[in-house]
XYZ file of C-alpha atoms in Angstrom:
265
model
C -0.211 -0.116 -0.388
C 2.582 2.564 -0.989
C -0.050 5.148 -2.060
C -1.508 5.175 1.348
C -2.833 8.559 2.550
C -3.839 9.944 6.275
C -6.396 12.187 6.422
C -5.298 14.503 9.118
C -8.646 16.652 9.564
C -12.198 15.291 8.807
C -15.082 16.085 10.665
C -16.620 13.082 10.736
C -19.212 13.603 13.747
C -20.961 16.387 11.463
C -24.490 15.921 10.912
C -24.022 14.856 7.079
C -22.454 12.127 8.028
C -24.951 10.712 10.426
C -26.551 8.368 7.668
C -23.674 6.204 6.514
C -20.322 7.057 8.797
C -19.788 3.530 8.597
C -19.620 3.656 4.889
C -17.680 6.589 4.907
C -14.783 5.028 6.436
C -14.999 1.816 4.219
C -14.726 4.364 1.129
C -11.626 5.851 2.695
C -9.854 2.764 2.769
C -10.947 1.525 -0.026
C -9.654 4.379 -1.609
C -6.103 3.740 0.095
C -7.387 6.957 2.842
C -6.237 5.435 6.309
C -6.151 6.116 9.430
C -8.430 9.041 9.743
C -7.889 11.972 12.185
C -11.721 13.000 13.432
C -11.771 16.760 13.981
C -13.193 17.747 17.602
C -14.555 21.344 17.548
C -16.813 21.757 20.731
C -16.701 19.382 23.764
C -19.443 17.616 22.785
C -17.938 17.183 19.124
C -15.144 15.948 20.753
C -16.284 13.383 22.978
C -18.266 11.933 20.078
C -14.997 11.988 18.163
C -13.149 10.595 21.137
C -15.760 7.497 21.677
C -16.317 6.654 17.693
C -12.500 6.294 17.577
C -12.026 4.494 20.394
C -14.229 1.620 18.216
C -12.037 1.978 15.608
C -8.533 1.006 17.193
C -5.654 1.834 14.096
C -8.081 3.209 12.141
C -9.508 6.219 13.462
C -8.196 8.913 15.821
C -9.555 11.934 17.432
C -8.519 15.399 18.264
C -9.903 17.061 21.486
C -10.458 21.042 21.587
C -12.415 23.660 21.012
C -12.983 25.885 18.105
C -13.095 29.410 18.212
C -16.442 29.502 17.298
C -17.390 27.725 20.645
C -15.115 29.634 22.706
C -17.942 31.177 24.487
C -18.952 28.401 25.944
C -15.457 27.195 27.626
C -15.081 27.222 31.263
C -12.303 25.961 33.808
C -14.496 22.498 33.447
C -13.877 22.331 29.942
C -10.414 22.583 29.913
C -10.444 19.580 32.845
C -12.789 17.652 30.330
C -10.641 17.678 27.378
C -7.636 16.769 29.606
C -9.500 13.831 30.202
C -9.965 12.917 26.785
C -6.601 13.753 25.767
C -5.638 10.628 28.063
C -7.436 7.970 25.968
C -5.039 6.481 23.408
C -7.087 7.362 20.036
C -6.700 11.316 21.150
C -3.626 12.554 19.082
C -3.860 16.356 19.616
C -5.540 19.440 21.468
C -7.408 21.411 18.988
C -9.097 22.464 16.452
C -8.448 25.742 18.447
C -7.042 28.932 17.315
C -8.575 32.301 16.511
C -11.350 33.111 13.940
C -12.065 37.614 13.570
C -13.693 36.523 10.080
C -16.899 35.138 11.947
C -16.680 36.418 15.526
C -18.988 33.874 16.775
C -17.033 34.370 20.406
C -15.859 37.557 21.349
C -12.223 38.285 20.536
C -10.859 38.314 24.214
C -13.133 34.989 24.878
C -11.432 33.269 21.741
C -7.964 34.523 23.246
C -8.424 33.373 26.762
C -9.538 30.108 25.688
C -7.015 29.761 22.942
C -4.186 30.092 25.694
C -5.736 27.835 27.946
C -5.551 25.080 25.108
C -1.769 25.801 24.439
C -1.210 25.275 28.281
C -3.057 22.056 28.293
C -1.096 20.809 25.246
C 2.022 21.543 26.784
C 1.403 20.014 30.249
C 0.003 16.942 28.389
C 3.221 17.349 25.811
C 0.829 17.008 22.812
C 0.447 18.622 19.421
C -1.653 21.237 18.852
C -3.999 21.411 15.500
C -4.601 25.085 14.958
C -7.358 26.978 13.136
C -6.675 30.793 12.294
C -8.969 33.440 10.368
C -8.518 36.783 9.780
C -6.329 36.935 13.070
C -3.083 36.107 12.066
C -1.201 38.772 14.202
C -2.868 38.024 17.453
C -2.627 34.154 16.822
C 1.279 34.459 16.192
C 1.859 36.316 19.039
C 0.046 34.451 21.403
C 2.243 30.829 20.000
C 5.180 32.902 20.191
C 4.435 34.154 24.042
C 4.095 30.409 24.837
C 6.960 28.828 22.574
C 4.872 26.685 20.898
C 6.921 24.422 18.870
C 4.807 21.229 17.814
C 1.335 22.184 15.700
C -0.366 21.912 12.468
C -2.010 24.991 10.792
C -4.982 23.074 9.737
C -6.400 24.189 6.437
C -4.088 26.596 5.690
C -5.100 29.495 3.151
C -2.950 32.108 4.257
C -0.133 34.484 2.551
C 3.791 34.061 1.913
C 4.745 36.164 4.829
C 2.548 33.534 7.073
C 3.999 30.585 5.760
C 7.531 31.989 6.418
C 6.547 32.636 9.802
C 4.911 29.264 10.326
C 7.544 27.396 8.978
C 10.581 29.542 10.821
C 8.413 28.380 14.299
C 8.643 24.837 12.865
C 4.964 24.343 12.606
C 3.689 21.848 10.124
C 0.969 22.793 7.431
C -2.210 21.083 6.635
C -3.287 21.433 3.008
C -7.189 20.845 1.860
C -9.074 21.038 -1.144
C -8.846 24.344 -1.486
C -5.472 24.332 -3.213
C -8.227 22.420 -6.083
C -9.824 26.123 -6.345
C -9.069 27.834 -9.522
C -10.681 31.281 -8.711
C -9.365 31.348 -4.465
C -6.716 28.611 -4.192
C -4.364 30.033 -6.821
C -1.624 31.385 -4.343
C -1.612 28.435 -2.724
C -0.661 26.152 -6.087
C 2.564 28.104 -6.021
C 3.131 27.939 -2.326
C 3.021 24.738 -1.669
C 6.576 24.321 -3.507
C 7.952 25.990 -0.237
C 6.863 23.799 2.296
C 9.127 21.157 3.368
C 7.627 17.552 2.393
C 8.481 16.655 6.538
C 6.274 19.579 7.341
C 3.255 18.893 5.009
C 0.497 17.176 5.480
C -3.005 16.816 3.576
C -6.410 16.670 4.699
C -10.447 16.964 3.292
C -12.058 18.856 5.952
C -14.688 16.574 4.859
C -17.941 17.553 4.860
C -16.598 20.816 3.748
C -13.829 22.090 1.041
C -14.846 20.058 -1.680
C -12.713 19.904 -4.265
C -14.089 22.223 -6.890
C -12.610 20.666 -9.950
C -13.823 17.345 -8.968
C -14.390 15.202 -12.236
C -17.505 13.358 -10.675
C -19.162 15.899 -8.247
C -21.076 14.744 -5.031
C -24.943 15.246 -6.036
C -25.066 16.017 -2.454
C -21.836 18.297 -2.479
C -20.460 16.757 0.721
C -16.715 16.397 1.045
C -15.469 12.943 2.110
C -12.150 11.643 3.035
C -12.226 8.970 -0.073
C -11.507 12.482 -2.175
C -7.829 12.845 -0.805
C -6.240 11.223 -3.425
C -7.743 13.941 -5.536
C -6.201 16.556 -3.505
C -2.713 14.669 -3.373
C -2.765 14.916 -7.150
C -2.931 18.671 -7.473
C -0.516 18.786 -4.664
C 1.735 16.571 -6.353
C 1.174 18.656 -9.540
C 2.100 21.705 -8.190
C 5.155 20.832 -6.414
C 6.161 18.861 -9.577
C 7.075 15.191 -7.792
C 5.457 12.162 -8.446
C 2.226 11.199 -6.567
C 3.934 8.098 -4.901
C 6.188 10.364 -3.523
C 3.905 12.745 -2.074
C 1.871 10.372 -0.437
C 4.919 8.353 1.318
C 5.945 12.035 2.592
C 3.108 13.025 3.915
C 1.600 9.873 5.635
C 5.145 9.555 7.137
C 4.883 12.961 8.027
C 1.397 12.815 9.869
C 2.161 9.208 11.188
C 5.157 11.206 13.060
C 3.488 14.144 13.780
C 0.878 12.635 15.562
C 2.186 9.183 17.197
C 0.775 7.079 14.644
C 3.455 4.969 13.584
C 2.012 1.916 15.250
C -0.665 1.936 12.649
C 1.647 2.633 9.884
């Protein structure tokens, strides 16, 4: 299985997967996409992701964290509960956490407070961070620097060249989604992806969101799923100018090492 890929970001507990979650996991595996890392975005979804991943040892893993949209619902007990989840062997990172000044679903000071608390938790547990940033780069990077964060992946990177350079300088990993397949919004990513060293690059679908716009056979319901990761890989390989097999192998090894999944390789 030389072309095996790890999807590092799947919102598998999303309501759009309620009817056929098992089949989605099976379709992914049939397309060489395994294991999957399920994204936790709230306390509830982190608990559901942890529980579900526990049923598929070695095939599914989970992150546990609070997305900035949900930061307004956080309290001290939330962090205690995240810590309990993180003790489960299938939980491999703290997040999705960060800052989102695009939607401002939570007040910015509240977002910063609970982002900081999750950074502290990850440091205390010696776990990597699964990060989200939108229209908040300046505050985001200053908080990460203040806490000397080293082991983190910037999930769904869509930023600028100076932002990418800063992330790489800080030693972060970069997650690339189907955004790179979008001829309108993703053009700049086609250039930037070449600058990411292969030992820092990971790929992800962010399913059910960000369905690649250039899929030949588009899903009738518009839903993205991990089985489409090979399509994203093709685009990434083409942009970098290296064979798909090489990019698949490198991104899989990088993700396995980052999340500590070596036992499932």
